[in-house]
Amino acid sequence: MNMGRLKRYKLLDFDKIEDTLRLLVISRPLGRVIICGYPIWTDTDRYESLYKHGLICAKCGLKASFAAIEKNTDSKNKFHINIYGTRKEDGKHILLTKDHIYPRAMGGLDIMENYQTLCSSCNGKKNNKTDISIEEAIEKGYTTKEIQDTLIILNQKKIELEKLQKEYDTINNKFHSLLPKRDKSEFI
C-alpha cells in the first residue's frame, strides 16, 4: 500500500508523549480528539500498543526521542501522531511501529497480546517472520487452531491450483503448436 508522503505539522514535547498516548487511548471510542488544534484520529490499535508495550524497539532497543503531529499528503484531514527514535550512529529518525509478534499473514490475531513495539527498520527486516512455533502462538492466544487449520487447507488448495495452472499451460502450448502457422499478411 502506498502511503504517500508525510507532512509534519507540529513536534510534541518528549516529556508529554506518554500523556498524549494515554489521551489517545482513552479517546478511542470518540474516533478523534483535538491535540494542539489538530483533529487526531484515534481509530487504531497503534496508540494503545505503543502505550502498553512501551516506546522502545523490542529488537534493537531504539528509544523514542520525539513525537510529531503528521498527516499523509494523500489524505485531506486525517492527522495522526507518529513517534520516532533517533539512531545514534547517523542521527536518522526512525518511526516506532506496532508489530504483530505472530504475523497476520500467518493467521496472527489483531489483539493487544500479539503486538509489540518495533522500529520501522526492525519491522521491515522481520517482515512476515516469527520466532515462535504455531503451537506456542496458539497457546499464547496469538492465533487459533481453527485459523491455522483453515490456512493449511488454503495452502493445499493454492498448491492444487498451481498444479492445474501448469497442466493447463502445457495443454494450451501443445494445442497452439499444432495449429498451422499463418502468414502475418493474412491479418492485414
XYZ file of N, CA and C in Angstrom:
564
model
N 0.853 -1.171 0.000
C 0.000 0.000 0.000
C 0.899 1.235 0.000
N 0.670 2.133 -0.921
C 1.442 3.359 -0.995
C 0.830 4.380 -0.055
N 1.593 4.761 0.934
C 1.086 5.689 1.939
C 1.348 7.146 1.565
N 2.025 7.395 0.462
C 2.314 8.768 0.099
C 3.367 9.354 1.020
N 3.512 10.656 0.990
C 4.494 11.335 1.834
C 3.812 11.894 3.066
N 4.570 11.969 4.131
C 4.047 12.556 5.359
C 4.453 14.018 5.431
N 3.527 14.827 5.889
C 3.833 16.228 6.145
C 3.751 16.429 7.646
N 4.810 16.979 8.209
C 4.881 17.204 9.648
C 4.307 18.586 9.954
N 3.406 18.632 10.934
C 2.768 19.885 11.304
C 3.255 20.440 12.632
N 3.541 19.568 13.595
C 3.956 20.066 14.903
C 4.721 18.974 15.644
N 5.825 19.371 16.274
C 6.555 18.461 17.162
C 5.951 18.566 18.550
N 5.871 17.433 19.236
C 5.335 17.413 20.594
C 6.486 17.259 21.580
N 6.350 17.851 22.742
C 7.371 17.742 23.772
C 7.567 16.282 24.148
N 8.828 15.854 24.258
C 9.138 14.473 24.588
C 8.503 14.047 25.902
N 8.543 14.920 26.891
C 8.020 14.550 28.208
C 6.497 14.428 28.232
N 5.843 14.778 27.128
C 4.378 14.668 27.070
C 3.914 13.503 26.199
N 4.849 12.692 25.672
C 4.467 11.598 24.771
C 3.547 10.601 25.475
N 3.922 10.145 26.667
C 3.096 9.150 27.364
C 1.731 9.708 27.733
N 1.674 10.967 28.170
C 0.378 11.591 28.483
C -0.472 11.703 27.220
N 0.167 12.041 26.114
C -0.557 12.151 24.847
C -1.092 10.790 24.421
N -0.266 9.740 24.543
C -0.733 8.388 24.202
C -1.896 7.974 25.095
N -1.816 8.270 26.384
C -2.914 7.938 27.301
C -4.200 8.634 26.853
N -4.101 9.911 26.483
C -5.270 10.650 25.987
C -5.831 10.000 24.724
N -4.956 9.587 23.803
C -5.405 8.943 22.569
C -6.105 7.618 22.852
N -5.576 6.844 23.788
C -6.178 5.555 24.139
C -7.550 5.772 24.775
N -7.636 6.700 25.707
C -8.907 6.987 26.374
C -9.942 7.520 25.382
N -9.480 8.267 24.380
C -10.383 8.905 23.414
C -10.761 8.003 22.243
N -10.244 6.785 22.216
C -10.516 5.903 21.071
C -12.007 5.771 20.744
N -12.879 5.566 21.744
C -14.310 5.436 21.401
C -14.885 6.668 20.700
N -14.258 7.825 20.885
C -14.745 9.052 20.251
C -14.382 9.125 18.768
N -13.348 8.388 18.366
C -12.924 8.403 16.966
C -11.845 9.425 16.667
N -11.854 10.513 17.406
C -10.803 11.519 17.244
C -10.811 12.460 18.444
N -9.687 13.156 18.594
C -9.528 14.102 19.687
C -8.702 15.267 19.147
N -8.908 16.451 19.697
C -8.153 17.627 19.264
C -6.899 17.758 20.138
N -5.735 17.777 19.494
C -4.465 17.975 20.184
C -3.733 19.106 19.476
N -3.379 20.138 20.222
C -2.686 21.320 19.663
C -3.444 21.905 18.476
N -4.771 21.806 18.516
C -5.601 22.366 17.455
C -5.800 21.453 16.249
N -5.229 20.257 16.253
C -5.349 19.318 15.128
C -6.260 18.154 15.520
N -7.190 17.762 14.629
C -8.051 16.607 14.918
C -7.265 15.306 14.668
N -6.929 14.601 15.723
C -6.147 13.378 15.623
C -7.093 12.184 15.656
N -7.018 11.321 14.644
C -7.861 10.140 14.570
C -7.356 9.099 15.559
N -8.275 8.506 16.293
C -7.899 7.545 17.336
C -8.363 6.130 17.011
N -8.813 5.889 15.787
C -9.383 4.597 15.404
C -8.303 3.583 15.015
N -7.343 3.358 15.899
C -6.253 2.444 15.617
C -5.763 1.789 16.904
N -5.274 0.564 16.793
C -4.661 -0.123 17.934
C -3.255 0.397 18.206
N -2.691 1.132 17.266
C -1.285 1.539 17.344
C -0.979 2.337 18.609
N -1.820 3.306 18.935
C -1.554 4.137 20.100
C -1.588 3.311 21.393
N -2.598 2.461 21.527
C -2.707 1.629 22.724
C -1.530 0.658 22.816
N -1.128 0.106 21.688
C 0.005 -0.819 21.682
C 1.287 -0.119 22.127
N 1.547 1.061 21.580
C 2.747 1.810 21.973
C 2.686 2.190 23.451
N 1.495 2.560 23.917
C 1.333 2.938 25.324
C 1.557 1.726 26.230
N 0.957 0.600 25.863
C 1.027 -0.595 26.705
C 2.389 -1.291 26.626
N 2.962 -1.380 25.423
C 4.197 -2.150 25.221
C 5.458 -1.299 25.290
N 5.306 -0.011 25.426
C 6.455 0.855 25.629
C 6.971 1.518 24.372
N 7.837 2.478 24.582
C 8.364 3.303 23.492
C 9.816 2.944 23.188
N 10.091 1.628 23.225
C 11.426 1.110 22.924
C 11.262 -0.073 21.983
N 12.049 -0.112 20.911
C 12.001 -1.223 19.964
C 12.392 -2.515 20.689
N 11.538 -3.535 20.586
C 11.779 -4.815 21.259
C 12.975 -5.565 20.675
N 13.406 -5.226 19.471
C 14.542 -5.924 18.837
C 15.865 -5.192 19.054
N 15.934 -3.930 18.659
C 17.225 -3.215 18.680
C 17.381 -2.264 19.864
N 16.291 -2.010 20.597
C 16.368 -1.151 21.772
C 16.293 0.341 21.485
N 16.001 0.737 20.234
C 15.873 2.162 19.907
C 14.772 2.775 20.769
N 15.079 3.889 21.411
C 14.123 4.554 22.296
C 13.489 5.750 21.601
N 12.239 6.008 21.952
C 11.547 7.177 21.416
C 12.301 8.437 21.809
N 12.403 9.376 20.854
C 13.060 10.647 21.166
C 12.144 11.835 20.908
N 11.136 11.655 20.056
C 10.164 12.735 19.854
C 8.911 12.195 19.191
N 7.862 12.985 19.244
C 6.603 12.658 18.577
C 6.216 13.847 17.718
N 5.442 13.586 16.678
C 5.037 14.654 15.767
C 3.603 14.441 15.306
N 2.896 15.536 15.149
C 1.583 15.501 14.502
C 1.861 15.561 13.014
N 1.361 14.559 12.292
C 1.624 14.456 10.856
C 0.360 14.030 10.130
N 0.408 14.143 8.822
C -0.662 13.568 8.008
C -0.087 13.176 6.677
N -0.711 12.187 6.092
C -0.346 11.722 4.779
C -0.774 12.786 3.770
N 0.099 13.130 2.848
C -0.251 14.174 1.880
C -1.396 13.752 0.971
N -1.680 12.425 0.908
C -2.786 11.932 0.081
C -4.142 12.079 0.767
N -4.148 12.297 2.097
C -5.421 12.398 2.804
C -5.761 13.867 3.036
N -7.057 14.129 3.161
C -7.473 15.523 3.321
C -7.171 16.031 4.719
N -7.788 15.458 5.739
C -7.614 15.981 7.093
C -7.413 14.887 8.127
N -6.780 13.790 7.756
C -6.588 12.696 8.708
C -5.221 12.821 9.372
N -5.198 13.615 10.420
C -3.965 13.817 11.179
C -3.767 12.647 12.135
N -2.512 12.341 12.424
C -2.178 11.301 13.389
C -0.874 11.679 14.077
N -0.552 10.937 15.117
C 0.697 11.187 15.833
C 1.637 10.022 15.567
N 2.841 10.342 15.141
C 3.885 9.344 14.945
C 4.969 9.582 15.976
N 5.546 8.503 16.444
C 6.604 8.573 17.447
C 7.879 8.022 16.826
N 8.973 8.753 17.020
C 10.244 8.410 16.387
C 11.347 8.252 17.425
N 12.297 7.406 17.081
C 13.556 7.320 17.806
C 14.632 7.883 16.904
N 15.729 8.326 17.481
C 16.833 8.871 16.689
C 18.025 7.927 16.824
N 18.456 7.383 15.682
C 19.576 6.448 15.677
C 20.866 7.186 15.992
N 21.633 6.678 16.953
C 22.860 7.350 17.395
C 23.930 7.375 16.312
N 24.034 6.287 15.532
C 25.094 6.196 14.529
C 25.042 7.305 13.488
N 23.821 7.611 13.020
C 23.716 8.560 11.913
C 22.703 9.687 12.133
N 22.037 9.700 13.294
C 21.066 10.751 13.586
C 19.752 10.609 12.832
N 19.560 9.485 12.132
C 18.342 9.281 11.348
C 17.149 9.021 12.274
N 16.010 9.637 11.931
C 14.770 9.450 12.681
C 14.067 8.199 12.167
N 13.770 7.281 13.084
C 13.145 6.003 12.738
C 11.797 5.909 13.447
N 10.757 5.635 12.686
C 9.398 5.516 13.210
C 9.266 4.288 14.103
N 8.609 4.439 15.255
C 8.260 3.292 16.090
C 6.886 2.802 15.650
N 6.755 1.491 15.493
C 5.538 0.920 14.935
C 4.953 -0.160 15.843
N 3.725 -0.513 15.536
C 3.055 -1.654 16.158
C 3.327 -2.853 15.259
N 3.851 -3.928 15.835
C 4.156 -5.136 15.067
C 3.377 -6.305 15.642
N 2.970 -7.218 14.765
C 2.346 -8.464 15.205
C 3.459 -9.466 15.528
N 3.507 -9.951 16.760
C 4.501 -10.945 17.146
C 4.330 -12.181 16.265
N 3.102 -12.660 16.160
C 2.775 -13.751 15.241
C 2.059 -13.086 14.063
N 2.701 -13.003 12.898
C 2.207 -12.176 11.782
C 0.786 -12.499 11.331
N 0.094 -11.458 10.904
C -1.262 -11.623 10.358
C -1.257 -12.551 9.163
N -0.212 -12.466 8.340
C -0.114 -13.318 7.146
C -0.063 -14.796 7.515
N 0.300 -15.089 8.760
C 0.362 -16.471 9.224
C -0.835 -16.813 10.113
N -1.813 -15.898 10.169
C -3.013 -16.143 10.962
C -3.003 -15.470 12.316
N -2.042 -14.568 12.553
C -1.972 -13.846 13.824
C -3.163 -12.925 14.006
N -3.637 -12.840 15.229
C -4.816 -12.029 15.536
C -4.449 -10.577 15.834
N -5.412 -9.696 15.607
C -5.268 -8.273 15.955
C -5.705 -8.083 17.397
N -4.849 -8.516 18.319
C -5.139 -8.371 19.748
C -3.899 -7.796 20.424
N -4.113 -7.083 21.516
C -3.022 -6.399 22.202
C -1.898 -7.353 22.598
N -2.259 -8.580 22.990
C -1.256 -9.553 23.414
C -0.338 -9.983 22.266
N -0.782 -9.804 21.033
C 0.012 -10.207 19.867
C 0.805 -9.030 19.283
N 0.786 -7.895 19.946
C 1.513 -6.726 19.461
C 2.805 -6.529 20.256
N 3.757 -5.890 19.610
C 4.976 -5.430 20.273
C 5.419 -4.157 19.567
N 6.257 -3.387 20.222
C 6.807 -2.177 19.613
C 8.090 -2.547 18.885
N 8.147 -2.199 17.606
C 9.366 -2.346 16.810
C 9.602 -1.037 16.070
N 10.867 -0.710 15.834
C 11.141 0.432 14.959
C 10.864 -0.038 13.527
N 10.621 0.892 12.638
C 10.269 0.507 11.262
C 11.391 -0.264 10.588
N 12.631 -0.016 10.972
C 13.756 -0.743 10.395
C 13.703 -2.222 10.791
N 13.542 -2.504 12.078
C 13.446 -3.892 12.549
C 12.175 -4.564 12.029
N 11.081 -3.811 11.968
C 9.819 -4.355 11.474
C 9.963 -4.773 10.009
N 10.649 -3.956 9.217
C 10.866 -4.298 7.813
C 11.722 -5.543 7.647
N 12.728 -5.695 8.498
C 13.585 -6.891 8.440
C 12.819 -8.133 8.884
N 11.971 -7.973 9.881
C 11.194 -9.108 10.400
C 10.169 -9.560 9.372
N 9.524 -8.598 8.735
C 8.520 -8.860 7.715
C 7.470 -9.823 8.255
N 7.166 -10.893 7.540
C 6.153 -11.861 7.970
C 6.792 -13.095 8.596
N 7.849 -12.879 9.349
C 8.526 -13.994 10.018
C 8.236 -13.924 11.513
N 8.471 -15.058 12.176
C 8.306 -15.111 13.622
C 9.286 -16.106 14.206
N 9.590 -15.920 15.467
C 10.500 -16.830 16.163
C 9.747 -17.894 16.949
N 8.425 -17.858 16.908
C 7.669 -18.807 17.722
C 6.940 -19.824 16.846
N 6.695 -20.983 17.416
C 6.018 -22.064 16.686
C 4.510 -21.811 16.654
N 3.839 -22.536 15.772
C 2.378 -22.455 15.699
C 1.783 -22.854 17.047
N 2.326 -23.916 17.624
C 1.806 -24.402 18.903
C 1.924 -23.329 19.988
N 3.078 -22.658 20.041
C 3.278 -21.601 21.042
C 2.344 -20.422 20.774
N 2.165 -20.084 19.498
C 1.268 -18.984 19.138
C -0.169 -19.287 19.551
N -0.591 -20.542 19.359
C -1.940 -20.942 19.770
C -2.045 -20.896 21.293
N -1.027 -21.416 21.970
C -1.019 -21.435 23.439
C -1.092 -20.021 24.023
N -0.384 -19.074 23.403
C -0.369 -17.697 23.902
C -1.583 -16.894 23.443
N -2.405 -17.480 22.559
C -3.600 -16.790 22.081
C -3.344 -15.837 20.930
N -2.171 -15.916 20.293
C -1.843 -15.039 19.157
C -2.586 -15.456 17.899
N -3.031 -16.699 17.861
C -3.794 -17.251 16.746
C -4.664 -18.356 17.324
N -5.465 -19.013 16.461
C -6.296 -20.122 16.933
C -6.040 -21.346 16.063
N -6.383 -22.503 16.596
C -6.230 -23.747 15.832
C -7.107 -23.705 14.578
N -8.294 -23.145 14.699
C -9.212 -23.071 13.550
C -8.597 -22.241 12.423
N -7.982 -21.116 12.777
C -7.341 -20.278 11.752
C -6.203 -21.044 11.102
N -5.393 -21.727 11.910
C -4.266 -22.473 11.361
C -4.733 -23.616 10.467
N -5.809 -24.319 10.878
C -6.365 -25.391 10.042
C -6.867 -24.836 8.715
N -7.522 -23.686 8.760
C -8.014 -23.036 7.534
C -6.854 -22.642 6.625
N -5.783 -22.099 7.210
C -4.618 -21.721 6.401
C -3.967 -22.935 5.742
N -3.948 -24.067 6.450
C -3.398 -25.300 5.866
C -4.228 -25.709 4.660
N -5.546 -25.679 4.803
C -6.438 -26.037 3.686
C -6.241 -25.070 2.524
N -6.185 -23.764 2.816
C -5.988 -22.770 1.750
C -4.660 -22.975 1.036
N -3.621 -23.288 1.783
C -2.316 -23.529 1.174
C -2.358 -24.771 0.284
N -3.047 -25.826 0.725
C -3.195 -27.028 -0.107
C -3.949 -26.698 -1.391
N -5.002 -25.904 -1.283
C -5.784 -25.505 -2.473
C -4.926 -24.665 -3.420
N -4.091 -23.807 -2.851
C -3.195 -22.990 -3.673
C -2.243 -23.881 -4.464
N -1.690 -24.894 -3.806
C -0.778 -25.833 -4.484
C -1.516 -26.577 -5.587
N -2.750 -27.023 -5.309
C -3.566 -27.700 -6.327
C -3.829 -26.785 -7.518
N -4.168 -25.526 -7.239
C -4.423 -24.571 -8.327
C -3.171 -24.326 -9.167
N -2.021 -24.202 -8.513
C -0.773 -24.001 -9.244
C -0.474 -25.195 -10.140
N -0.752 -26.409 -9.641
C -0.549 -27.626 -10.440
C -1.492 -27.626 -11.649
N -2.760 -27.290 -11.416
C -3.731 -27.222 -12.518
C -3.336 -26.162 -13.547
N -2.813 -25.023 -13.075
C -2.378 -23.963 -13.986
C -1.242 -24.463 -14.871
N -0.303 -25.200 -14.297
C 0.811 -25.756 -15.084
C 0.298 -26.739 -16.129
N -0.650 -27.611 -15.712
C -1.242 -28.565 -16.662
C -1.952 -27.833 -17.795
N -2.724 -26.808 -17.445
C -3.419 -26.014 -18.453
C -2.418 -25.375 -19.418
N -1.362 -24.773 -18.876
C -0.351 -24.125 -19.719
C 0.294 -25.124 -20.670
N 0.573 -26.319 -20.186
C 1.180 -27.362 -21.028
C 0.237 -27.746 -22.165
N -1.027 -27.997 -21.830
C -2.017 -28.364 -22.859
C -2.224 -27.221 -23.841
N -2.316 -26.006 -23.345
C -2.520 -24.833 -24.194
C -1.345 -24.653 -25.156
N -0.130 -24.832 -24.660
C 1.055 -24.709 -25.528
C 1.073 -25.791 -26.603
N 0.697 -27.032 -26.223
C 0.638 -28.119 -27.206
C -0.405 -27.818 -28.280
N -1.572 -27.345 -27.822
C -2.645 -27.010 -28.760
C -2.169 -25.960 -29.765
N -1.561 -24.898 -29.281
C -1.105 -23.824 -30.161
C 0.029 -24.280 -31.078
N 0.813 -25.246 -30.641
C 1.892 -25.742 -31.504
C 1.341 -26.587 -32.650
N 0.127 -27.135 -32.497
C -0.494 -27.948 -33.543
C -1.216 -27.102 -34.590
N -1.516 -25.878 -34.268
C -2.202 -25.005 -35.223
C -1.266 -24.664 -36.375
N -1.850 -24.544 -37.571
C -0.989 -24.172 -38.705
C -0.473 -22.744 -38.520
N 0.745 -22.546 -38.929
C 1.353 -21.207 -38.859
C 0.712 -20.353 -39.942
N 0.334 -19.157 -39.581
C -0.288 -18.250 -40.550
C 0.694 -17.151 -40.905
N 0.542 -16.733 -42.130
C 1.348 -15.620 -42.598
C 0.729 -14.342 -42.029
N 1.535 -13.444 -41.543
C 1.030 -12.211 -40.940
C 0.234 -11.387 -41.954
N 0.514 -11.535 -43.206
C -0.203 -10.755 -44.219
C -1.682 -11.128 -44.267
N -2.043 -12.314 -43.746
C -3.454 -12.727 -43.727
C -4.288 -11.833 -42.804
N -3.646 -11.180 -41.842
C -4.373 -10.382 -40.871
C -4.507 -8.921 -41.270
N -3.946 -8.556 -42.380
C -3.975 -7.151 -42.789
C -5.160 -6.873 -43.674
